[in-house]
Amino acid sequence: MKAGIIGTGHYAPEKVLTNADMEKIVDTSDEWIRTRTGIEERRIAHDNEDTSDMAFKAAEQALEEAEITGEDLDLILVATVTPDQPFPTVSCKLQERLGATKAAAMDISAACAGFMYGVITAKQFIETGAYQHVLIIGADKLSKITDWTDRNTCVLFGDGAGAAVMGPVSEDKGVLSFELGADGSGGKHLEQNDDYIFMNGREVFKFAVRQMPESSVHVVEKAGYAKEDVDYLIPHQANIRIMEAARQRLGIEEDRMAVNVNKYGNTSAASIPIALSEGVKNDKIKDNDLVVLVGFGGGLTWGAVALKWGK
Ligand SMILES: CC(C)(COP(=O)(O)OP(=O)(O)OC[C@H]1O[C@@H](n2cnc3c(N)ncnc32)[C@H](O)[C@@H]1OP(=O)(O)O)[C@@H](O)C(=O)NCCC(=O)NCCS
């Protein structure tokens, strides 16, 4: 039995904060932000729009694309570091709102790599035959833990949610290989201190430019393919320079990498599933494509997946 992605969805709040807007908040410039990160604007959730609200919208779209309803779900996994509250979890809130009466529900905390941890957790349940349909959502409202006086971090992040439904697919499709990892010794470089995000940008950058290319190559090789066989690369959208390092290491052309960091900034656990959902909707991802998803985040954590697209 193989586990694959059979539906995707995404949601980003309406409110746009451009680099020009950021210039009015902290001592920065559009030029600095664009050249160092590739970010042009980000979306910010409304005060009364919480993580579960964004997650719900992305989830509805993913269920529709998968042609199932909440009642068909066996498990809901929500990757987030900004839940509405510690408990009840975001996944439990969705269990109710989606009418997922027979689903178990839990949140996963692995920062920006959370969606990768979710996909691999879902794969185990599906491939053992324990569960049929698992909904995985990456959703974060980082704006509520952003220090809007710290130019080192506030220009980087945005809010949003992305979702995927996973289920059994045919033998030649679905997840082919994966890699998950953690290095707690690097946790101090990216953490929530008191109320806000603290980041040592240079250390995180060094870790990420090494880890993303390495993990991408590992999963492709583990799947029995060559680097140039990759049809579409979906890296965590943190910084265009880090993403470029992964693309160049695989040696694939620019149009084979998902890029939306310019529109949304770094949306944490939502970044990979938003890019995945956009890739499906824009026909960038087609049946039988070899797709690589790769992410890294606070913890430190990382994860990558190679999969053959389709049912
Ligand atoms: C944050 C990051 C963009 C900084 O880019 P960089 O090229 O490494 O920048 P440097 O560290 O060389 O330079 C930083 C300088 O720019 C300044 N700076 C930081 N933020 C700035 C901003 N928004 N506007 C203008 N200047 C800024 C700093 O004060 C520092 O000045 P100094 O050298 O006088 O102290 C980069 O380190 C990065 O992307 N790191 C990874 C972050 C990440 O991915 N986090 C999320 C992980 S999930």
PDB file of C-alpha atoms and ligand atoms in Angstrom, residues 26-29 32-33 36-37 112 151-153 155-157 190 199-206 208 236 238-239 241-242 266 268 296-298, ligand 1:
ATOM      1  CA  VAL A  26      11.155  49.817  11.297  1.00  0.00           C
ATOM      2  CA  ASP A  27      14.450  51.173   9.925  1.00  0.00           C
ATOM      3  CA  THR A  28      14.617  49.102   6.727  1.00  0.00           C
ATOM      4  CA  SER A  29      14.278  49.459   2.966  1.00  0.00           C
ATOM      5  CA  TRP A  32      17.427  45.533   1.590  1.00  0.00           C
ATOM      6  CA  ILE A  33      14.505  43.162   2.064  1.00  0.00           C
ATOM      7  CA  ARG A  36      18.568  39.741   1.077  1.00  0.00           C
ATOM      8  CA  THR A  37      15.388  37.645   1.145  1.00  0.00           C
ATOM      9  CA  CYS A 112       8.585  25.489   9.729  1.00  0.00           C
ATOM     10  CA  ARG A 151      13.879  44.641  11.984  1.00  0.00           C
ATOM     11  CA  ASN A 152      15.946  41.435  12.013  1.00  0.00           C
ATOM     12  CA  THR A 153      12.780  39.346  12.121  1.00  0.00           C
ATOM     13  CA  VAL A 155      10.261  41.833   7.784  1.00  0.00           C
ATOM     14  CA  LEU A 156      10.562  38.075   7.190  1.00  0.00           C
ATOM     15  CA  PHE A 157       7.274  36.560   8.292  1.00  0.00           C
ATOM     16  CA  LEU A 190      15.609  30.418  16.470  1.00  0.00           C
ATOM     17  CA  MET A 199      16.544  34.677  15.598  1.00  0.00           C
ATOM     18  CA  ASN A 200      20.268  34.542  14.946  1.00  0.00           C
ATOM     19  CA  GLY A 201      19.861  35.027  11.196  1.00  0.00           C
ATOM     20  CA  ARG A 202      23.425  34.179  10.201  1.00  0.00           C
ATOM     21  CA  GLU A 203      23.451  30.847  12.090  1.00  0.00           C
ATOM     22  CA  VAL A 204      20.030  29.846  10.741  1.00  0.00           C
ATOM     23  CA  PHE A 205      21.168  30.793   7.243  1.00  0.00           C
ATOM     24  CA  LYS A 206      24.321  28.620   7.521  1.00  0.00           C
ATOM     25  CA  ALA A 208      19.615  26.060   6.068  1.00  0.00           C
ATOM     26  CA  HIS A 236      10.284  26.015   2.431  1.00  0.00           C
ATOM     27  CA  ALA A 238      12.078  31.384   3.924  1.00  0.00           C
ATOM     28  CA  ASN A 239      14.614  33.143   1.753  1.00  0.00           C
ATOM     29  CA  ARG A 241      18.928  32.635  -1.531  1.00  0.00           C
ATOM     30  CA  ILE A 242      18.478  29.482   0.574  1.00  0.00           C
ATOM     31  CA  ASN A 266       7.917  33.042   5.445  1.00  0.00           C
ATOM     32  CA  SER A 268       6.234  28.892   8.782  1.00  0.00           C
ATOM     33  CA  PHE A 296      13.735  23.389   7.808  1.00  0.00           C
ATOM     34  CA  GLY A 297      12.836  25.331  10.896  1.00  0.00           C
ATOM     35  CA  GLY A 298      13.195  26.123  14.574  1.00  0.00           C
TER      36      GLY A 298
HETATM   37  C1  LIG B   1      18.124  37.419   8.113  1.00  0.00           C
HETATM   38  C2  LIG B   1      18.920  37.401   6.823  1.00  0.00           C
HETATM   39  C3  LIG B   1      18.018  37.745   5.668  1.00  0.00           C
HETATM   40  C4  LIG B   1      20.014  38.474   6.915  1.00  0.00           C
HETATM   41  O1  LIG B   1      20.671  38.511   5.690  1.00  0.00           O
HETATM   42  P1  LIG B   1      22.241  38.527   5.637  1.00  0.00           P
HETATM   43  O2  LIG B   1      22.668  38.683   4.226  1.00  0.00           O
HETATM   44  O3  LIG B   1      22.695  37.318   6.373  1.00  0.00           O
HETATM   45  O4  LIG B   1      22.566  39.803   6.405  1.00  0.00           O
HETATM   46  P2  LIG B   1      23.827  40.014   7.313  1.00  0.00           P
HETATM   47  O5  LIG B   1      23.703  39.134   8.506  1.00  0.00           O
HETATM   48  O6  LIG B   1      25.047  39.887   6.471  1.00  0.00           O
HETATM   49  O7  LIG B   1      23.681  41.526   7.667  1.00  0.00           O
HETATM   50  C5  LIG B   1      22.816  41.885   8.623  1.00  0.00           C
HETATM   51  C6  LIG B   1      22.929  43.395   8.720  1.00  0.00           C
HETATM   52  O8  LIG B   1      21.749  43.918   8.191  1.00  0.00           O
HETATM   53  C7  LIG B   1      21.030  44.585   9.215  1.00  0.00           C
HETATM   54  N1  LIG B   1      19.618  44.282   9.062  1.00  0.00           N
HETATM   55  C8  LIG B   1      18.939  43.244   9.593  1.00  0.00           C
HETATM   56  N2  LIG B   1      17.646  43.321   9.243  1.00  0.00           N
HETATM   57  C9  LIG B   1      17.530  44.412   8.468  1.00  0.00           C
HETATM   58  C10 LIG B   1      16.443  45.006   7.815  1.00  0.00           C
HETATM   59  N3  LIG B   1      15.206  44.491   7.882  1.00  0.00           N
HETATM   60  N4  LIG B   1      16.662  46.114   7.118  1.00  0.00           N
HETATM   61  C11 LIG B   1      17.872  46.668   7.024  1.00  0.00           C
HETATM   62  N5  LIG B   1      18.958  46.166   7.639  1.00  0.00           N
HETATM   63  C12 LIG B   1      18.770  45.036   8.356  1.00  0.00           C
HETATM   64  C13 LIG B   1      21.566  44.045  10.520  1.00  0.00           C
HETATM   65  O9  LIG B   1      21.408  44.967  11.561  1.00  0.00           O
HETATM   66  C14 LIG B   1      23.017  43.803  10.170  1.00  0.00           C
HETATM   67  O10 LIG B   1      23.699  45.022  10.275  1.00  0.00           O
HETATM   68  P3  LIG B   1      25.195  45.064  10.881  1.00  0.00           P
HETATM   69  O11 LIG B   1      26.027  44.221   9.960  1.00  0.00           O
HETATM   70  O12 LIG B   1      25.523  46.519  10.881  1.00  0.00           O
HETATM   71  O13 LIG B   1      25.070  44.455  12.242  1.00  0.00           O
HETATM   72  C15 LIG B   1      19.583  36.035   6.608  1.00  0.00           C
HETATM   73  O14 LIG B   1      20.560  35.825   7.569  1.00  0.00           O
HETATM   74  C16 LIG B   1      18.612  34.894   6.635  1.00  0.00           C
HETATM   75  O15 LIG B   1      17.765  34.774   5.780  1.00  0.00           O
HETATM   76  N6  LIG B   1      18.753  33.975   7.620  1.00  0.00           N
HETATM   77  C17 LIG B   1      17.854  32.847   7.721  1.00  0.00           C
HETATM   78  C18 LIG B   1      16.561  33.296   8.293  1.00  0.00           C
HETATM   79  C19 LIG B   1      15.483  32.277   8.181  1.00  0.00           C
HETATM   80  O16 LIG B   1      15.358  31.604   7.198  1.00  0.00           O
HETATM   81  N7  LIG B   1      14.666  32.184   9.215  1.00  0.00           N
HETATM   82  C20 LIG B   1      13.517  31.378   9.251  1.00  0.00           C
HETATM   83  C21 LIG B   1      13.842  29.960   9.421  1.00  0.00           C
HETATM   84  S1  LIG B   1      12.434  28.964   9.312  1.00  0.00           S
END
